[in-house]
Short mmCIF file of C-alpha atoms in Angstrom, two decimals:
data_model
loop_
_atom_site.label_atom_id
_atom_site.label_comp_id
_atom_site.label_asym_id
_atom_site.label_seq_id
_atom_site.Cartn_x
_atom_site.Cartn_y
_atom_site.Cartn_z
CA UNK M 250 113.86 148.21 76.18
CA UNK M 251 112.92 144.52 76.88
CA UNK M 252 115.46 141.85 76.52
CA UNK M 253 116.03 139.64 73.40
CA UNK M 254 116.77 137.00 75.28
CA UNK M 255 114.15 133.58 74.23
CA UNK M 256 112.26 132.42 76.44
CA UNK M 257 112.81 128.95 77.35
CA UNK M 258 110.07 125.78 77.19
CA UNK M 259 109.88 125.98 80.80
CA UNK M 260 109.32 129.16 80.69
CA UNK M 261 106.39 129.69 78.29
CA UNK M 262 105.01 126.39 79.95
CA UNK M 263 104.88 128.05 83.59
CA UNK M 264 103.56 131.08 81.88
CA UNK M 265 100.45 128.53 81.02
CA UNK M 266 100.38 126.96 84.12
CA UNK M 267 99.76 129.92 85.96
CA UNK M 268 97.21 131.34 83.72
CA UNK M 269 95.30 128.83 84.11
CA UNK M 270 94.95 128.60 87.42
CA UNK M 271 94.14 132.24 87.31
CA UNK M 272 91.29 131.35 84.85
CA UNK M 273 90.51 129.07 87.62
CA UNK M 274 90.11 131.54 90.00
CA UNK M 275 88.33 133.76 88.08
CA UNK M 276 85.69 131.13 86.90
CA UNK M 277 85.36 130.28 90.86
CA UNK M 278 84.99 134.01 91.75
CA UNK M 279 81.86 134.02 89.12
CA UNK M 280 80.18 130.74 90.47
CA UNK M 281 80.55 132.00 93.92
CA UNK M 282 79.28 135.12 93.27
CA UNK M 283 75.69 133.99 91.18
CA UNK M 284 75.62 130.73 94.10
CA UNK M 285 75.58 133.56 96.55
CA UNK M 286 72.98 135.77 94.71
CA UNK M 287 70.58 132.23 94.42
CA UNK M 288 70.88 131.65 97.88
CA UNK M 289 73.46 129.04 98.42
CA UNK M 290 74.22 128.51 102.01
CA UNK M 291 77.88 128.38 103.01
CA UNK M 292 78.67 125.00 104.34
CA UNK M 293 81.83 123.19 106.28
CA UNK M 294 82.24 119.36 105.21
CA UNK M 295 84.27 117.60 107.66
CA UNK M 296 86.38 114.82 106.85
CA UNK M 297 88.33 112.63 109.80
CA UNK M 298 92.02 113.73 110.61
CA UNK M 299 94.92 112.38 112.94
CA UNK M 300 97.79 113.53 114.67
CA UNK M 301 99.92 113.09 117.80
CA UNK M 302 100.05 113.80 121.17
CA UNK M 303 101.99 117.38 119.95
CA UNK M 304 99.91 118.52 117.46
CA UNK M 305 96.71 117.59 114.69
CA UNK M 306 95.96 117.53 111.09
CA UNK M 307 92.38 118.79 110.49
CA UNK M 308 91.04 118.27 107.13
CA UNK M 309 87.45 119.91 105.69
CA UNK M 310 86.38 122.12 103.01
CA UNK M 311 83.77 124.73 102.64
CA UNK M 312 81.44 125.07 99.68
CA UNK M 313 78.48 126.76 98.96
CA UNK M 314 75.59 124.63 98.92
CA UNK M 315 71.86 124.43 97.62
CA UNK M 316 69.11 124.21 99.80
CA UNK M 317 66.75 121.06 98.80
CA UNK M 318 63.26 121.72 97.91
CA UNK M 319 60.67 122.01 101.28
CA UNK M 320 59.24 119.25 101.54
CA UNK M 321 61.68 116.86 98.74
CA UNK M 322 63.52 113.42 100.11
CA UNK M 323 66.65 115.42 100.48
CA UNK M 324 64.54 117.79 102.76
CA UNK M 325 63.11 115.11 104.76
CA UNK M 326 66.96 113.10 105.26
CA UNK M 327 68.50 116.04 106.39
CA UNK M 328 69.55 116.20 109.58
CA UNK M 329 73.09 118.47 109.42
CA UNK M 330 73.94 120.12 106.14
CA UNK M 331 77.33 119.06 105.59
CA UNK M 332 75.52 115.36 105.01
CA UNK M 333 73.64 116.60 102.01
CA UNK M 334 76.91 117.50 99.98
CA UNK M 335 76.89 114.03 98.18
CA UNK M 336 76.66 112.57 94.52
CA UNK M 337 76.11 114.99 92.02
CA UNK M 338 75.54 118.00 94.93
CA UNK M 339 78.91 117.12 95.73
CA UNK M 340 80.06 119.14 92.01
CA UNK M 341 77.35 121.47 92.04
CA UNK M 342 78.36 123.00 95.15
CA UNK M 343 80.92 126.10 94.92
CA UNK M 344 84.19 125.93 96.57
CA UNK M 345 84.80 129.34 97.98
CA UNK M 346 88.31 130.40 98.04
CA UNK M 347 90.71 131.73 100.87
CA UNK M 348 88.15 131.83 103.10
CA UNK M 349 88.48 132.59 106.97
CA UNK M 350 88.00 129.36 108.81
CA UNK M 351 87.89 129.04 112.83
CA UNK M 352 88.98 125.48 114.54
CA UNK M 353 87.79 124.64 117.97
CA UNK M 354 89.83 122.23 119.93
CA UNK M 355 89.10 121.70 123.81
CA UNK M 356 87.78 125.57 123.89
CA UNK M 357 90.96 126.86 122.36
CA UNK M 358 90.40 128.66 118.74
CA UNK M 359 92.58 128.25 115.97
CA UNK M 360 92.05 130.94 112.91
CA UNK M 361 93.20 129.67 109.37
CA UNK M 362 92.30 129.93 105.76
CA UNK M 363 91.13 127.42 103.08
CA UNK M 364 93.13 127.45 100.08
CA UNK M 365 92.33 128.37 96.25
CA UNK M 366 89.65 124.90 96.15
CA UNK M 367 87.77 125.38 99.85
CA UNK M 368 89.79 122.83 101.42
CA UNK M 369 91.38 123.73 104.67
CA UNK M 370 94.47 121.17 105.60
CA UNK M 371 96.60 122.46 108.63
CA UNK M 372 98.55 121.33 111.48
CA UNK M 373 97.70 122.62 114.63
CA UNK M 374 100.06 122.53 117.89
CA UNK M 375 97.87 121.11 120.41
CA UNK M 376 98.68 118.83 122.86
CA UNK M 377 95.82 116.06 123.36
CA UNK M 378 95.38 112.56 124.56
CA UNK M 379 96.00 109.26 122.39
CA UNK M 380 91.91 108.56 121.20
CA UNK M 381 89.42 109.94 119.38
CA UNK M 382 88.86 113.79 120.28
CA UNK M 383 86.27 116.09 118.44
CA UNK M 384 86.63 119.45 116.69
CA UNK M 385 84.38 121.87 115.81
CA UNK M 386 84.85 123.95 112.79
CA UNK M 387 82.95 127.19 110.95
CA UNK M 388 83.46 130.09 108.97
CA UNK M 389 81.32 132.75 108.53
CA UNK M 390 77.88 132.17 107.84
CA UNK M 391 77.68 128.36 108.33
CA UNK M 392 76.82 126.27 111.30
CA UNK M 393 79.03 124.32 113.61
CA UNK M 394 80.00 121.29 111.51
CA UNK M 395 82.21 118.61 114.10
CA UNK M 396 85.24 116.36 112.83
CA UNK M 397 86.86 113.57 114.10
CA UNK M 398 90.48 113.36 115.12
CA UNK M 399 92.38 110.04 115.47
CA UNK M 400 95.48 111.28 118.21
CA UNK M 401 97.23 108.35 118.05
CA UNK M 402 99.69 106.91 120.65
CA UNK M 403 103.53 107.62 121.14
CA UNK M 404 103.49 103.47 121.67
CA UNK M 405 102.42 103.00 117.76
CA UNK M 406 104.52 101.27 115.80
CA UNK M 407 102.52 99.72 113.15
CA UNK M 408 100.24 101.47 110.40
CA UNK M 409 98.05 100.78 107.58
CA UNK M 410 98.22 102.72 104.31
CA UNK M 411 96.08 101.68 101.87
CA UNK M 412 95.07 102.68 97.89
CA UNK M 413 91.49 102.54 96.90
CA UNK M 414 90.40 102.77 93.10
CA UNK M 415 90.91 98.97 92.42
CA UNK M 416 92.20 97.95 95.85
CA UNK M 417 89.37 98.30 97.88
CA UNK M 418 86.60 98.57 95.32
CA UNK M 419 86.15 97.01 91.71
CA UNK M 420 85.83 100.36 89.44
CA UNK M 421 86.23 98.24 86.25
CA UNK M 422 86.39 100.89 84.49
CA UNK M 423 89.28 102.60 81.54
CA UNK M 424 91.33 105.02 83.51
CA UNK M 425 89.92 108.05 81.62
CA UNK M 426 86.78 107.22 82.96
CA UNK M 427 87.68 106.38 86.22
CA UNK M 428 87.47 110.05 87.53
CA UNK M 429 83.89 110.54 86.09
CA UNK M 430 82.63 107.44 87.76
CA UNK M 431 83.78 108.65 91.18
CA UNK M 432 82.22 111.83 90.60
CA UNK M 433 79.00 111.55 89.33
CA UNK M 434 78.23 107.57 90.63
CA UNK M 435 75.55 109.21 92.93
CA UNK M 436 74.93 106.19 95.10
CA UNK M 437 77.90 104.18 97.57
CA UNK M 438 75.50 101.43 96.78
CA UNK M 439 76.59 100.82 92.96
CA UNK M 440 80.25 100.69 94.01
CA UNK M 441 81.32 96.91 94.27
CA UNK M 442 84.00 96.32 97.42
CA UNK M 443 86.86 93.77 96.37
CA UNK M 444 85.98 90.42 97.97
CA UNK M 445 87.79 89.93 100.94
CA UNK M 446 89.56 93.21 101.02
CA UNK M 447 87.07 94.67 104.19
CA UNK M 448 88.24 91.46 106.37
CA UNK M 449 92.36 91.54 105.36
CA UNK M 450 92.00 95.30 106.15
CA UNK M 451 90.30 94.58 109.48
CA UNK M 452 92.55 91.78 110.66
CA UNK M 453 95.64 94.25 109.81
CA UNK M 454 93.87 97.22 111.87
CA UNK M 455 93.65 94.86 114.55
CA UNK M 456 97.47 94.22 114.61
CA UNK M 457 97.47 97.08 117.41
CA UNK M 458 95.00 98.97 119.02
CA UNK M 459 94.32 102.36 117.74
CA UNK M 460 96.25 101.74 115.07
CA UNK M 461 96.53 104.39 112.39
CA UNK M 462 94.63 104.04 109.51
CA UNK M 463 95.01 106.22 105.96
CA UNK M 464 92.83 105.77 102.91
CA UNK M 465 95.08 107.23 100.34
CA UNK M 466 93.64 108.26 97.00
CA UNK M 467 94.30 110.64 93.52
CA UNK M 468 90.17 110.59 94.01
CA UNK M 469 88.82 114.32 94.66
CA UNK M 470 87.87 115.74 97.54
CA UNK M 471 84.13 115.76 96.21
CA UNK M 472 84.05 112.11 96.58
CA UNK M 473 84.62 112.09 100.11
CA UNK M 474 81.50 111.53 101.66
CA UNK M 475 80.49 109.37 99.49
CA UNK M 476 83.50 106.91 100.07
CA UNK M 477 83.65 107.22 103.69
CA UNK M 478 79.94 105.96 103.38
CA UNK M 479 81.42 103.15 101.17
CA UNK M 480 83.54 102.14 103.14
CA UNK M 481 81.48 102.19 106.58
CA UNK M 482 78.78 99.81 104.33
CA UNK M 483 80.94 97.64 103.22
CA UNK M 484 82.64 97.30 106.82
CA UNK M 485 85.71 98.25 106.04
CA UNK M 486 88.07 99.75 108.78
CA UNK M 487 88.01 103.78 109.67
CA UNK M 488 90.22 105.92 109.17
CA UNK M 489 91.94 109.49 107.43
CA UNK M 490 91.04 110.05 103.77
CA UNK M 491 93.79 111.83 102.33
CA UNK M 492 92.48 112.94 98.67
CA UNK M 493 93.75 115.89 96.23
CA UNK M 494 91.87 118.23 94.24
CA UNK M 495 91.04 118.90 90.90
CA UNK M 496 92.07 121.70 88.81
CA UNK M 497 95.68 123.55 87.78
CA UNK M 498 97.42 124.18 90.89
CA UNK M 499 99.94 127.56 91.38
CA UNK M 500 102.50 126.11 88.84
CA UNK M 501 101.05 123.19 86.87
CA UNK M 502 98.19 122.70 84.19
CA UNK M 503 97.10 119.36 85.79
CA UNK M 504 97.75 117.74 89.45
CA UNK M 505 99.82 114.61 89.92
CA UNK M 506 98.02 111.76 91.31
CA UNK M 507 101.62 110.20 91.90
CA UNK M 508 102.86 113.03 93.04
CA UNK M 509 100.44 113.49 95.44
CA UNK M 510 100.73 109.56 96.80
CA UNK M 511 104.52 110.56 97.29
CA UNK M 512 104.22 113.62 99.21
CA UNK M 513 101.50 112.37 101.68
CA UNK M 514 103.75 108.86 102.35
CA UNK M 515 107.21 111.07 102.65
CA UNK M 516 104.65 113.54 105.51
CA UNK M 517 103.42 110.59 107.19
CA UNK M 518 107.09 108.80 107.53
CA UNK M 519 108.01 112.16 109.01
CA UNK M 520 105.48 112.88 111.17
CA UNK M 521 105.62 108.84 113.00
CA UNK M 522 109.66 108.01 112.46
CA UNK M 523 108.76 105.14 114.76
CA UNK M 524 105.92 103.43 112.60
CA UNK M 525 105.76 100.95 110.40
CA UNK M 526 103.36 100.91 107.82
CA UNK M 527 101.72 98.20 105.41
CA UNK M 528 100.95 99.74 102.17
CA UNK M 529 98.46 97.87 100.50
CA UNK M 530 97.36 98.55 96.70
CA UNK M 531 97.20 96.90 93.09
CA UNK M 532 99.57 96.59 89.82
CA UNK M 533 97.39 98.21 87.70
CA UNK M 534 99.48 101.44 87.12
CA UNK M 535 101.90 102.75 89.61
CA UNK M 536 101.36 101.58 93.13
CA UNK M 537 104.60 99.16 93.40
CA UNK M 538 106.67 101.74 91.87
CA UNK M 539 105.57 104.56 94.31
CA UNK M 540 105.94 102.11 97.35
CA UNK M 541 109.39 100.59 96.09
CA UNK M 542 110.84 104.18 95.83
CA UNK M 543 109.38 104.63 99.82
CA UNK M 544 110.52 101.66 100.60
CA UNK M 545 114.06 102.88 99.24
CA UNK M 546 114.22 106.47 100.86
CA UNK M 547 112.54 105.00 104.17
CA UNK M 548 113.16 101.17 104.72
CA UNK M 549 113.04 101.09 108.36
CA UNK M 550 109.17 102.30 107.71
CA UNK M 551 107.79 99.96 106.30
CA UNK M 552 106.70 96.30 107.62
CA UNK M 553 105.41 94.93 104.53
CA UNK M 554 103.48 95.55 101.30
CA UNK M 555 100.60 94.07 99.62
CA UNK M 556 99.52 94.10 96.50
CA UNK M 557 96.14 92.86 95.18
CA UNK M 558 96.69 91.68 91.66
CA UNK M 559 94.09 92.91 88.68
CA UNK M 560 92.22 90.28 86.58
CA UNK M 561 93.34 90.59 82.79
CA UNK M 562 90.55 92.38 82.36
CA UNK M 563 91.04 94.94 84.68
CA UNK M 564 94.54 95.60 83.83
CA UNK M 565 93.77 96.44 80.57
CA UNK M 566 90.91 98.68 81.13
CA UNK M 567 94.30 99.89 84.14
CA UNK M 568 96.58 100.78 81.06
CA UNK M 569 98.53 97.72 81.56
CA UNK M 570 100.52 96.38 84.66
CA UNK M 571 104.01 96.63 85.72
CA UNK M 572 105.76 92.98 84.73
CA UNK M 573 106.64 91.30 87.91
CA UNK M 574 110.15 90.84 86.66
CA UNK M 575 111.03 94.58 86.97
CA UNK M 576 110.28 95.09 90.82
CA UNK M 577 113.23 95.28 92.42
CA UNK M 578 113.26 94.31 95.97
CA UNK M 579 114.17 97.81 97.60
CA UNK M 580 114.84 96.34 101.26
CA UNK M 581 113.51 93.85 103.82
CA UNK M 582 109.76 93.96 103.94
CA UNK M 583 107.72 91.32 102.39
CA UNK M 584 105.73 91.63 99.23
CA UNK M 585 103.28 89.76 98.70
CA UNK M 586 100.82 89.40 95.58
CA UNK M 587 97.01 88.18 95.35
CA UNK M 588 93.89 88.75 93.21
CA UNK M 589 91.90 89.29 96.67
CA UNK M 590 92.01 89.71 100.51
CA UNK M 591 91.72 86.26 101.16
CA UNK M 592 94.97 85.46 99.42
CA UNK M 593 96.63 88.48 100.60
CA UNK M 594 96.07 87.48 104.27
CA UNK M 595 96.75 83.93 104.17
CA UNK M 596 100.99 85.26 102.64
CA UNK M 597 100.95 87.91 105.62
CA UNK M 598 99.95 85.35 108.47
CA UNK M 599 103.12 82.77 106.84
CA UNK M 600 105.23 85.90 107.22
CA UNK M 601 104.24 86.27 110.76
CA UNK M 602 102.74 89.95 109.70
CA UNK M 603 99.68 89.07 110.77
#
């Protein structure tokens, strides 16, 4: 005999949450399944990763791909496949999920698995110089894509974090458009870099050598190779992309940008205790609020923050901006505000940052 007892809110609303990432996985298993029986060829996009002199983080994710027409422009560019996933191809490929994925570093083979969207993000113990150091990674069926992996030095103290819808590029754009426009903008060319932002991020790479660099984003994994070509055009400095992914997760209807900002700053404060890091974004929406509450639970990590202030026009098409009046100051690091690089730069040099 089943219980009277009512179900609560948070009840029924899990209940939802998890069906619909089970619709999720369902509609996946059906695109798969007809991009399989069209020929789709199964294909490993690499994106940079970092780590330590212990152990690295290697980011990709594997899709299932179309092959361009013989003889078409996208025939003729084509040198490795993973460089063809980009623009639209980047959301008509297929993620394919769980799938068996095998990590080469220095001859030794890790085995893992890609989770529910394709994307495979692990940790792997592996003890490697400070540098640059390649991997090689493939699953079944696809070719040898290689990744890059930034090991970076015990000596570190100093890091860069920095936002990028309205930090380093103008999106201009109403936020409830914003995710279209880095989806389906099929060129890096019709992105516009905010002026002076490529030089204030290069002069604070150059702080230290080999200096750890994260792109941090609530952008979707699909936009990744177009924004690494972005940001290589418009000579901005390299480093990890750390994105999300669309879609309900295991226990939520939709993903939480913030959320995902927050867990990826707490991982990186734990993983370098000894580093510093300048967090750069804008007031649009909730940069200074996420970095104040770091700030708060780590103060001895972070060295300063910047924050690039939008035009009135721009914060409205943001949803608004958070009234300087109601940051709190949530330890010793300088803040500093600016509408551009330029201005940014010139408050971190009188703080001796820079």
């Amino acid at each position: 005999m089943k219980s009277s007892k009512p179900t609560s809110a948070a009840e029924l609303t899990q209940d939802v949450m998890h069906r619909a990432a089970r619709i999720e996985d369902r509609f996946h298993a059906y695109r798969e399944k007809r991009a399989r029986k069209r020929g789709y060829a199964v294909t490993v996009v690499p994106y940079p990763g970092y780590g330590s002199t212990e152990w690295v983080r290697v980011l990709s994710r594997v899709l299932l791909t179309r092959n361009p027409r013989p003889g078409s422009r996208a025939a003729r560019k084509l040198q490795k496949r993973s460089e063809s996933v980009r623009g639209w191809r980047s959301f008509t490929a297929v993620p394919i999920n769980d799938v068996t994925v095998t990590i080469t570093i220095n001859g030794v083979d890790t085995v893992v698995k890609a989770d529910r969207g394709g994307v495979v993000d692990v940790q792997i113990p592996m003890k490697l110089s400070p540098g640059m150091h390649t991997v090689q990674i493939q699953t079944e069926g696809s070719d040898v894509t290689e990744s890059t992996i930034h090991v970076i030095s015990p000596k570190a103290t100093v890091g860069l974090v920095s936002d990028v819808d309205d930090t380093v590029m103008v999106t201009a754009l109403p936020r409830p458009f914003l995710a279209a426009w880095n989806s389906f903008v099929l060129d890096e060319h019709a992105r516009v870099p905010t002026p002076g932002m490529a030089v204030f991020l290069s002069r604070v790479a150059d702080i230290q050598e080999d200096m750890p660099v994260v792109y941090l984003s609530t952008g979707a994994w699909n936009v990744a190779p177009t924004l690494r070509r972005f940001l290589g055009r418009n000579l901005y400095p390299q480093g990890t992309l750390l994105l999300t992914d669309w879609g309900p997760t295991h226990d939520r209807m939709f993903r939480s940008g913030r959320a995902h900002k927050e867990t990826q700053l707490r991982r990186l404060a734990s993983e370098f205790p000894k580093i510093k890091w300048i967090l750069v974004g804008d007031d649009g929406q909730h940069d200074e609020s996420i970095y104040a509450e770091f700030e708060k639970e780590f103060p001895g990590n972070v060295k300063a923050v910047a924050i690039r202030q939008l035009s009135n026009g721009e914060a409205v098409l943001a949803g608004g901006r958070k009234k300087a009046e109601e940051h709190i100051q949530a330890g010793d690091a300088p803040w500093v505000y600016a509408p551009d690089g330029a201005g940014l730069a010139a408050q971190l040099t009188e703080f001796t940052v820079l």
